[in-house]
Tab-separated table of C-alpha atoms in Angstrom:
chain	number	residue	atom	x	y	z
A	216	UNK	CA	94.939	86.677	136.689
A	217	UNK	CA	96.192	85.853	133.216
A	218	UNK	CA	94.305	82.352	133.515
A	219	UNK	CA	91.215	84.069	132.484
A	220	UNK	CA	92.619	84.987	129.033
A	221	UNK	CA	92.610	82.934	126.063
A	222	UNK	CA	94.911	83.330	122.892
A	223	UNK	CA	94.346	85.981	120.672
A	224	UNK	CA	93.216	84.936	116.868
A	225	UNK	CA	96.477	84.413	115.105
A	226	UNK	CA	97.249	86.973	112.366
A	227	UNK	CA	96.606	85.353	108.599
A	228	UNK	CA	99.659	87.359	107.647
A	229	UNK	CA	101.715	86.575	109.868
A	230	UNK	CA	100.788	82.393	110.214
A	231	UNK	CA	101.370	82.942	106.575
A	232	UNK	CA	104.682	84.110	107.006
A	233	UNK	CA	105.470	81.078	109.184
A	234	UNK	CA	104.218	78.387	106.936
A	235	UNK	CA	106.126	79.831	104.137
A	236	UNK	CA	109.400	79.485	105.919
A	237	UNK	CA	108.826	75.670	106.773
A	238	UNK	CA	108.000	75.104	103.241
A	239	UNK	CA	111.208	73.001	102.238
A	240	UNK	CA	110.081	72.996	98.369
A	241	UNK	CA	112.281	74.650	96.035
A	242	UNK	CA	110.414	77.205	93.751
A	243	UNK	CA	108.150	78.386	96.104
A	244	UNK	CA	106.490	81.761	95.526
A	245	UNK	CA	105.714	84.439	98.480
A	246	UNK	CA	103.202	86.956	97.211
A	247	UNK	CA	101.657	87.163	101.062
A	248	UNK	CA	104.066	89.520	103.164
A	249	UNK	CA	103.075	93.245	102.238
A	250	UNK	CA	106.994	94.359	102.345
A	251	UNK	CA	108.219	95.738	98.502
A	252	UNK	CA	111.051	93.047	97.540
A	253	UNK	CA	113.081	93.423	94.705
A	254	UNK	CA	114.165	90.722	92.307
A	255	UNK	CA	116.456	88.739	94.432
A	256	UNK	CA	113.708	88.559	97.077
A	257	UNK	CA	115.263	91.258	98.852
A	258	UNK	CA	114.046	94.439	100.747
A	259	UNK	CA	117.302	96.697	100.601
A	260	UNK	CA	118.265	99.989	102.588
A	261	UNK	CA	117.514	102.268	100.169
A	262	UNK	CA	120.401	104.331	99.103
A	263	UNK	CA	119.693	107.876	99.665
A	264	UNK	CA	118.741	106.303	103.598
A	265	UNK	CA	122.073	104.803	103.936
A	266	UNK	CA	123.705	108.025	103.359
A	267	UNK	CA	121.294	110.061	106.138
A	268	UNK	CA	122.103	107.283	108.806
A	269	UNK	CA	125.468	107.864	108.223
A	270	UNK	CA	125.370	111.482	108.233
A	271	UNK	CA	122.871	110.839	111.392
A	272	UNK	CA	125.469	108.751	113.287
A	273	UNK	CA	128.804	111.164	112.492
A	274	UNK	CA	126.173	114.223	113.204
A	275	UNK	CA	123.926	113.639	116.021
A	276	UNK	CA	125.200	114.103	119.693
A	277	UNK	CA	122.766	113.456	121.834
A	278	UNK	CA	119.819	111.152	122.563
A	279	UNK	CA	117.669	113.066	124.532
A	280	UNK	CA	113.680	113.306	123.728
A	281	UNK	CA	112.811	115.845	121.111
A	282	UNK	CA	109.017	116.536	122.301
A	283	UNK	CA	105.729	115.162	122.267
A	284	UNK	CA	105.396	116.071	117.950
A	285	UNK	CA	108.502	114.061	117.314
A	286	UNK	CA	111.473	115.966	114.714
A	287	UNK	CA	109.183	119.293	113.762
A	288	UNK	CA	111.821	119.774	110.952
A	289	UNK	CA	110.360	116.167	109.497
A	290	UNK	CA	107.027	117.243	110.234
A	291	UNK	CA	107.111	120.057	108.357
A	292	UNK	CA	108.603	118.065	105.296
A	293	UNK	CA	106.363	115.811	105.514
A	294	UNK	CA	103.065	118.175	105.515
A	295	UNK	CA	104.930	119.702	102.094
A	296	UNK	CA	105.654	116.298	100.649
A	297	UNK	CA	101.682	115.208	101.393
A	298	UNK	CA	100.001	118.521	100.773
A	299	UNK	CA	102.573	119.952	98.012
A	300	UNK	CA	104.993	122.949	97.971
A	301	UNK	CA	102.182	124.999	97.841
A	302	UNK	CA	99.988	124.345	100.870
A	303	UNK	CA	98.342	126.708	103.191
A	304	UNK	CA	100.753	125.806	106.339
A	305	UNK	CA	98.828	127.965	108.599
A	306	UNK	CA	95.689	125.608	108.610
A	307	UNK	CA	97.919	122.528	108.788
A	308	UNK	CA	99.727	120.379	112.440
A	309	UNK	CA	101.378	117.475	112.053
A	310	UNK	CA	102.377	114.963	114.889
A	311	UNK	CA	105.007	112.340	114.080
A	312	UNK	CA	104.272	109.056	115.071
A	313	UNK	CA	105.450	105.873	115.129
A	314	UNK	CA	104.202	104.437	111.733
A	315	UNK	CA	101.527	104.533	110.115
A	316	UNK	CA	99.346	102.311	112.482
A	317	UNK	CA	100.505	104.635	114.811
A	318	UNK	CA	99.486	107.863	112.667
A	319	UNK	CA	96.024	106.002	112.529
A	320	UNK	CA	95.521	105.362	115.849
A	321	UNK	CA	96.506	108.984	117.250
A	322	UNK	CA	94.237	110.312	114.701
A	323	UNK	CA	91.642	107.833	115.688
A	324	UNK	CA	92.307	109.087	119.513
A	325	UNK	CA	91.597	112.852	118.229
A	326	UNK	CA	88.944	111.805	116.676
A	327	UNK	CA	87.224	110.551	120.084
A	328	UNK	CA	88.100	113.179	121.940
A	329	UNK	CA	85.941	115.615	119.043
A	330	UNK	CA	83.142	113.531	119.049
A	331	UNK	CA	82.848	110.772	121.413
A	332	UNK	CA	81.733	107.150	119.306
A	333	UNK	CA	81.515	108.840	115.781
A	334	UNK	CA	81.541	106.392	113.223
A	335	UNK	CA	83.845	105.668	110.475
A	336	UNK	CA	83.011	104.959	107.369
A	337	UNK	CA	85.853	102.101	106.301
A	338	UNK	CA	85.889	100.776	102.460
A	339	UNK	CA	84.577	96.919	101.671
A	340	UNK	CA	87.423	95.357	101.488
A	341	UNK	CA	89.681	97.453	103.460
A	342	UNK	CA	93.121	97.397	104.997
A	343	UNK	CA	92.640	94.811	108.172
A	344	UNK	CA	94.175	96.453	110.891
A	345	UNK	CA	92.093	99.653	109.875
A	346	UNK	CA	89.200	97.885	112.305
A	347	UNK	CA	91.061	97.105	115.105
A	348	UNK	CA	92.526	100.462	115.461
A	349	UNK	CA	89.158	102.732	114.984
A	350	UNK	CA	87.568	99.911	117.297
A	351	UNK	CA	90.545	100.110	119.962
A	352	UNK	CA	89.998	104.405	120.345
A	353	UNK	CA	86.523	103.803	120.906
A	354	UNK	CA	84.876	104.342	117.379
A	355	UNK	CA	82.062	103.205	115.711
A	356	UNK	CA	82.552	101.575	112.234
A	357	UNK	CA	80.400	101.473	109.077
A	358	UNK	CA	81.357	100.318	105.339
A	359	UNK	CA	80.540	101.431	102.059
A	360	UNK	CA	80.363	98.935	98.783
A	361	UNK	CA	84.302	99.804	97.158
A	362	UNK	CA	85.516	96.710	95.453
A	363	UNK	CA	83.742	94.607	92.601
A	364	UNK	CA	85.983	90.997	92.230
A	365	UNK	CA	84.245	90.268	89.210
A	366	UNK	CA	85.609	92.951	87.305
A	367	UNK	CA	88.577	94.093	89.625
A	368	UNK	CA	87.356	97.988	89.542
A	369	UNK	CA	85.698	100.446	92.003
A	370	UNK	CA	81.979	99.891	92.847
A	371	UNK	CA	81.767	103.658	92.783
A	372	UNK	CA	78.030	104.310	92.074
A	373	UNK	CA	77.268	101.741	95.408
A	374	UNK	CA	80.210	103.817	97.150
A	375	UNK	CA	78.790	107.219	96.632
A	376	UNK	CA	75.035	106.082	97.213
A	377	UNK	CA	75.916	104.465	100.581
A	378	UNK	CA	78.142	107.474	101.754
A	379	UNK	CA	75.511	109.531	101.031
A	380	UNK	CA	73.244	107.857	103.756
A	381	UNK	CA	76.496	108.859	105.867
A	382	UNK	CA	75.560	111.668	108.774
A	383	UNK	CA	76.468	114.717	109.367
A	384	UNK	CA	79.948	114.534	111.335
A	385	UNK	CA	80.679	111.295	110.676
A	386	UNK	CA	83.874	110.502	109.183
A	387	UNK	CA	84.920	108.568	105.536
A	388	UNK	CA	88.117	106.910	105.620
A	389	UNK	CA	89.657	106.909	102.297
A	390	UNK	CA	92.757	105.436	101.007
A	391	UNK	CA	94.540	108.203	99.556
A	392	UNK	CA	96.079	106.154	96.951
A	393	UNK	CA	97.413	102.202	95.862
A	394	UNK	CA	94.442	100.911	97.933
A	395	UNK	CA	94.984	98.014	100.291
A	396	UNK	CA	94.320	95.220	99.397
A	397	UNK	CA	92.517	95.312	95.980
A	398	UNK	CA	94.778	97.856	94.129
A	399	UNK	CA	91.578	99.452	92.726
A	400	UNK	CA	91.801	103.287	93.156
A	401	UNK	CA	89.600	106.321	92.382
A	402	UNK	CA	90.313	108.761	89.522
A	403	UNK	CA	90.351	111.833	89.504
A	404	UNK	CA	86.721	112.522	88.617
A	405	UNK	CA	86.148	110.126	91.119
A	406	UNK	CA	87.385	112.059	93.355
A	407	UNK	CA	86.267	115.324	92.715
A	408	UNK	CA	82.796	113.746	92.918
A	409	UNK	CA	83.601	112.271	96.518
A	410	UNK	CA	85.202	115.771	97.251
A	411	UNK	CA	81.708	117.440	96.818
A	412	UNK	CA	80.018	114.959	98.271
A	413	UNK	CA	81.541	115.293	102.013
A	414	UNK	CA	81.445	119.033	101.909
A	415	UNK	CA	77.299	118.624	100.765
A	416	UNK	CA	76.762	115.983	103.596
A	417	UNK	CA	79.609	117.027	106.119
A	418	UNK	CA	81.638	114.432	106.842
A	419	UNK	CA	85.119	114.510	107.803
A	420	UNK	CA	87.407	112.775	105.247
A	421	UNK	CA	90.095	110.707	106.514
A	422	UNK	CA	92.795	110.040	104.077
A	423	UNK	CA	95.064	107.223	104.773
A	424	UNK	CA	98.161	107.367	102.814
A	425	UNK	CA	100.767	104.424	103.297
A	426	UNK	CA	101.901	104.599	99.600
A	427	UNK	CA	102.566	108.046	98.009
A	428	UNK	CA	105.379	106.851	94.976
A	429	UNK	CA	104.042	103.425	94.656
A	430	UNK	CA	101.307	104.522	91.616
A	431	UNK	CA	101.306	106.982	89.584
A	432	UNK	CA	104.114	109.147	90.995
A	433	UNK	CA	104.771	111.233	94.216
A	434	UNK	CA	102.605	114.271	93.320
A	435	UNK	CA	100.222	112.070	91.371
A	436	UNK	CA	99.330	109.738	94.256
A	437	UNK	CA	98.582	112.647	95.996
A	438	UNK	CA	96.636	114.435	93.715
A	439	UNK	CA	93.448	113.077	95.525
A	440	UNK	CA	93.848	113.994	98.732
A	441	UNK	CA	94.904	117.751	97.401
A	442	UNK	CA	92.007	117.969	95.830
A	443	UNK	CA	90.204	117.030	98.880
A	444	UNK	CA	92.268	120.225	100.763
A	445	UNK	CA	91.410	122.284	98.487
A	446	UNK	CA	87.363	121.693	99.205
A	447	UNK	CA	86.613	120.849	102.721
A	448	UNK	CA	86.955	122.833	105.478
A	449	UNK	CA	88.778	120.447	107.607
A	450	UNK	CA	90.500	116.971	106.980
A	451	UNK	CA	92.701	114.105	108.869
A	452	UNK	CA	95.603	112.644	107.407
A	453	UNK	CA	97.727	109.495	108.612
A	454	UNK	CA	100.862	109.036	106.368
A	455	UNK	CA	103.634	106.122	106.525
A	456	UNK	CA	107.180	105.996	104.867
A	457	UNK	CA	107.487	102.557	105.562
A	458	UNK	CA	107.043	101.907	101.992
A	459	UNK	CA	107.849	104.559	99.808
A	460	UNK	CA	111.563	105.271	102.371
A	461	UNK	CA	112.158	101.549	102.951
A	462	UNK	CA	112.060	102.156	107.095
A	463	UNK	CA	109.737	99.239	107.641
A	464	UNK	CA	111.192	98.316	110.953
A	465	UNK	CA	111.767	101.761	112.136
A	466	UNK	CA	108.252	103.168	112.514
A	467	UNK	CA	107.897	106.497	110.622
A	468	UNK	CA	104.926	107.923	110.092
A	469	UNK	CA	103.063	111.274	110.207
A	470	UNK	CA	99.574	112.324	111.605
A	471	UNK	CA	98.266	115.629	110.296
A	472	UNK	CA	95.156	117.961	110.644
A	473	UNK	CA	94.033	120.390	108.363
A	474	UNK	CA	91.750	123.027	110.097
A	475	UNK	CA	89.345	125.591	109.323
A	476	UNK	CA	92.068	128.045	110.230
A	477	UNK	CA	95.403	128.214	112.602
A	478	UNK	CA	93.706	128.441	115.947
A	479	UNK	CA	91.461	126.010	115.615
A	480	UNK	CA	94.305	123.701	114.431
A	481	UNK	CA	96.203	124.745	117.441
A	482	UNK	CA	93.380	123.467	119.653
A	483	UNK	CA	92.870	120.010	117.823
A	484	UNK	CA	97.291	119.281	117.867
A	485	UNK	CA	96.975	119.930	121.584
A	486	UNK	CA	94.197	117.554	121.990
A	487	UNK	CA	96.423	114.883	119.786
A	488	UNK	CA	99.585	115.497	121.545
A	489	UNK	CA	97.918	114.615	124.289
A	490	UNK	CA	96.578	111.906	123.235
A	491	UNK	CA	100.254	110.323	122.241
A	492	UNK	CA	101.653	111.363	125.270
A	493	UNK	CA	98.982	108.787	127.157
A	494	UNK	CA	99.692	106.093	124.409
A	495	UNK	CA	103.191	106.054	123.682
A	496	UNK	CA	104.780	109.715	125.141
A	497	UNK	CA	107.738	110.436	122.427
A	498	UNK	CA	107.796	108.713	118.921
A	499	UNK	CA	111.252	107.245	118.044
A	500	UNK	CA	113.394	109.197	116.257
A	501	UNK	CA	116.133	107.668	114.155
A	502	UNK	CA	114.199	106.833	110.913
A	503	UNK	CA	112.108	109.900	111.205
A	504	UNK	CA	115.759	111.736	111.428
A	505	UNK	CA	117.074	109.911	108.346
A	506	UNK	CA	113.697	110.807	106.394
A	507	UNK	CA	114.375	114.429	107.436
A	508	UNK	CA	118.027	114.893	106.504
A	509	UNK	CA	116.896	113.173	102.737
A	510	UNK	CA	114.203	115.483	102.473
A	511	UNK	CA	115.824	118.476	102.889
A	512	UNK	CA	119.018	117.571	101.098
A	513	UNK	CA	118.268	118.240	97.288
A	514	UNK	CA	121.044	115.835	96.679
A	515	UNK	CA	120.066	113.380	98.618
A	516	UNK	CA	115.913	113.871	97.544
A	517	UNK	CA	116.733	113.352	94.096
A	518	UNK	CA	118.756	109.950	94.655
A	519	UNK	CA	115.672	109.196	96.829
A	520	UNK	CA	113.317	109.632	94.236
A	521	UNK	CA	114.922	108.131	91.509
A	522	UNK	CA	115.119	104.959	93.335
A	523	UNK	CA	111.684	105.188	94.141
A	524	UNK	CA	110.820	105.539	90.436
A	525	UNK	CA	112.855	102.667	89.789
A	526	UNK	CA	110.666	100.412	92.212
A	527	UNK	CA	107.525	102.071	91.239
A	528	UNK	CA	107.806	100.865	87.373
A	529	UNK	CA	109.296	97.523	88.264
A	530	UNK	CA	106.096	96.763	89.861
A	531	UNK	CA	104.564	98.387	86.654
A	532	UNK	CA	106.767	96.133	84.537
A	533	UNK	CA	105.542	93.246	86.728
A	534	UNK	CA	101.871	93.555	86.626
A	535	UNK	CA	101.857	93.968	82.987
A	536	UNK	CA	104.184	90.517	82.412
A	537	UNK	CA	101.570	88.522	84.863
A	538	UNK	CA	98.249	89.743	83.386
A	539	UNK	CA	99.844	88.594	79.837
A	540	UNK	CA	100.638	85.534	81.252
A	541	UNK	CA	96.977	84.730	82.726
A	542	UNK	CA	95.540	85.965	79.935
A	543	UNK	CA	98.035	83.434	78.001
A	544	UNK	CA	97.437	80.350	80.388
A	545	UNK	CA	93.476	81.074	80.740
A	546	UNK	CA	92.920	82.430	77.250
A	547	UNK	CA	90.888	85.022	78.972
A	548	UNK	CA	90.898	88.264	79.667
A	549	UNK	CA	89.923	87.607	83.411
A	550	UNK	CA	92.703	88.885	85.003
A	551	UNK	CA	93.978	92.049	82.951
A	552	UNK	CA	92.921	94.339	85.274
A	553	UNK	CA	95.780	93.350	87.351
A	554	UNK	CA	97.396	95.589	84.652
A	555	UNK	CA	95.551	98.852	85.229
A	556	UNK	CA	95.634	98.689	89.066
A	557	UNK	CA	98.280	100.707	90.792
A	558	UNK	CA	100.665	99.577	93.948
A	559	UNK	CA	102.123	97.002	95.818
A	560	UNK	CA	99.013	94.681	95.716
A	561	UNK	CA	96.033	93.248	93.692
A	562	UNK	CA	93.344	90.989	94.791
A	563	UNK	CA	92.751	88.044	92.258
A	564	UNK	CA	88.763	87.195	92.936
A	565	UNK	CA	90.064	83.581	93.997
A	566	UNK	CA	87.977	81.502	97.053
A	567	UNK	CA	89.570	80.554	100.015
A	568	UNK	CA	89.537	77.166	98.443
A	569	UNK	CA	91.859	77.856	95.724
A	570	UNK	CA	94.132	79.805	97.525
A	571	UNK	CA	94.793	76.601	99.672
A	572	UNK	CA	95.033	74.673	96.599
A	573	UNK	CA	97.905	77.369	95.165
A	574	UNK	CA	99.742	76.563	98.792
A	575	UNK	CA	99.719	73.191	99.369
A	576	UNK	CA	99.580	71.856	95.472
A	577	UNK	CA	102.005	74.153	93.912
A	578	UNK	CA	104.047	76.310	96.600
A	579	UNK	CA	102.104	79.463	96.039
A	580	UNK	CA	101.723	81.692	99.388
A	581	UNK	CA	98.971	84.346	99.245
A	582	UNK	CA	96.704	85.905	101.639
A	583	UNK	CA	93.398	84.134	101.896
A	584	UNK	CA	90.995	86.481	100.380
A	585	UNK	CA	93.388	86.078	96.998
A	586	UNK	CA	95.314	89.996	98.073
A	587	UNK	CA	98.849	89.193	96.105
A	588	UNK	CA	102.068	91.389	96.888
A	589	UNK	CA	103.083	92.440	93.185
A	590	UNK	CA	106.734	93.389	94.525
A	591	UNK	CA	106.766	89.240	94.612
A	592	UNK	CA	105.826	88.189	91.226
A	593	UNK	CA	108.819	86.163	89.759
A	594	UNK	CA	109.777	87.810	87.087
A	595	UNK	CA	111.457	84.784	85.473
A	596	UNK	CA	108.503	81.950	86.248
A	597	UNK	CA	105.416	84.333	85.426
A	598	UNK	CA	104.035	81.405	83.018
A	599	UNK	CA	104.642	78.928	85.114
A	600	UNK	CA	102.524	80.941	88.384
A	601	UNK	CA	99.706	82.232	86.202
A	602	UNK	CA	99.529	78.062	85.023
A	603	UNK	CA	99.118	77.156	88.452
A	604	UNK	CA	96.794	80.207	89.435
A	605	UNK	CA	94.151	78.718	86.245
A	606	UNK	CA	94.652	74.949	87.393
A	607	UNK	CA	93.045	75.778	90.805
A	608	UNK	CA	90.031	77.785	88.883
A	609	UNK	CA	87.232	74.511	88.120
């Protein structure tokens, strides 16, 4: 049977990844691998997770399955910690699931089940795996104009104009902040704007939120997709604390629904617990555990956050040191938007061309459409990268 397949298309990522290990030249630079790193390279345990899983481990005394909707304690947290203190609970179900490609997908598998084939609106660029996973549950997808490369903001006039050729019932995928991969986000007239505009056409907004803490703050990075609540009707969320908690490897995420009012929410979490029991049955539980217990322990939070601050402005710190360097090396001001972006990555506007030039002439690993992981600037060798980066420009 199998001799009727033929390999999948590598992942760029991934081949990345490889290649960047068998590089034996000293100084090379990794700015590929979307994982935040601190200075030494590193992507530590953060501290105020440490203390859960040990907690977790003297605490917990059995491993049997919780249910279909994962820890409901973390669920709830994490509804609070997306929607705010203050949100209308009644109209709101979440699902844990196992990261936030899992959180997409189950959404995307709810979203089939409503309305067989609808079509998602994705932005241009967008996250890659946001394709495969609409695609994979059956859905149509669309794009609307997001990014311009020239001047590394938001296309938003082609954005709203092609939305508004959107249909009634189809459904916009936004990123609900530190947009992946260009690092270009809305504002927040931006958003009231796009807020109006899917309750005047009906569509369904999908908010994608994989790094809440990364921009502007926990409650800031948010402030989007609250605003969004607090106008439409009804709304899908998939959230990840891969990023923000530092559980990478142990799948946390969180797929929510906000309803028109309780019952009808009751209806669509049936229909998406469901749908996770056919695709994966229980979502794991450790990290989602450890998430919990730091959530609900105001010690605990606090340590949490302020280490997430701490990240959140070294990446600040970082994008402000490389733009001076470009601008220093190029005697431009090309790149300084790499300054005003927000989150673990910025695309540069390079060719494919270039970015093999920055790999094989001078050790410099990015993605191929130019998408750069901030978290991996060197903060000691800034002039040296932003020289190379402007040799590979003629």
């Amino acid at each position: 049977m199998f001799e009727t397949l033929q390999p999948a298309p590598a992942d760029k990522i991934l081949a990345l990844i490889g290649l960047y290990r068998a590089d034996p030249r000293p100084g090379k630079v990794d700015l590929g691998v979307g994982v935040y790193k601190d200075r030494d390279g590193r992507t530590p345990v953060m501290r105020a997770v440490r203390e859960a899983e040990k907690r977790l481990l003297q605490g917990q005394d059995t491993k049997t399955y919780l249910g279909l909707a994962g820890d409901t304690a973390f669920d709830t947290a994490m509804a609070k910690l997306t929607f705010g203190d203050n949100a209308d609970l009644s109209r709101i179900r979440t699902a844990q699931a196992p990261g936030g490609s899992g959180a997409l997908r189950l959404v995307a598998e709810l979203l089939q089940r409503t309305r067989a084939g609808a079509t998602v609106w994705l932005s241009d660029p967008t996250w890659p795996n946001h394709m495969p996973v609409m695609r994979a549950a059956g859905l149509q997808i669309r794009d609307y104009p997001y990014f311009d490369a020239a001047s590394g903001s938001v296309r938003f006039k082609d954005m709203v104009a092609a939305l508004r050729t959107a249909e009634r019932g189809d459904v916009v995928l936004l990123h609900g902040c530190c947009h992946n991969p260009t690092g270009a986000n809305l504002d927040a007239a931006q958003w009231a704007e796009v807020a109006d505009l899917v309750v005047e056409r009906g569509l369904l907004p999908f908010v994608d939120i994989a790094y809440q803490g990364f921009g502007e703050g926990l409650d800031a990075d948010a402030a989007g997709l609250r605003l969004l609540a607090a106008k439409v009707p009804e709304m899908v969320v998939a959230s990840s604390c891969s990023k923000n908690f530092a559980v990478y490897r142990d799948r946390v995420g969180a797929a929510m629904i906000l309803a028109k009012e309780g019952a009808q929410a009751d209806v669509a979490m049936s229909q998406m617990l469901s749908a996770a029991r056919a695709l994966y049955s229980m979502p794991p539980d450790h990290g989602a555990a450890a998430v919990r217990i730091v959530l609900e322990d105001a010690a605990l939070r606090a340590d949490w956050q302020a280490e997430l601050e701490e990240m959140r402005l070294r990446m600040l710190r970082l994008r402000v040191a490389f733009a001076e360097a470009l601008r220093r090396q190029s005697n431009s001001d090309r790149f300084d938007f790499v300054a005003s972006h927000r989150g673990m990555f910025s695309r540069l506007g390079l060719s494919e061309a270039q970015v093999e030039r920055l790999r094989t002439e001078h050790a410099v690993y990015m993605v191929g459409d130019s998408r750069i992981n901030v978290a991996g600037l060197p903060e000691d060798g800034m002039d040296a990268l932003a020289k190379a980066i402007v040799s590979v420009l003629d």
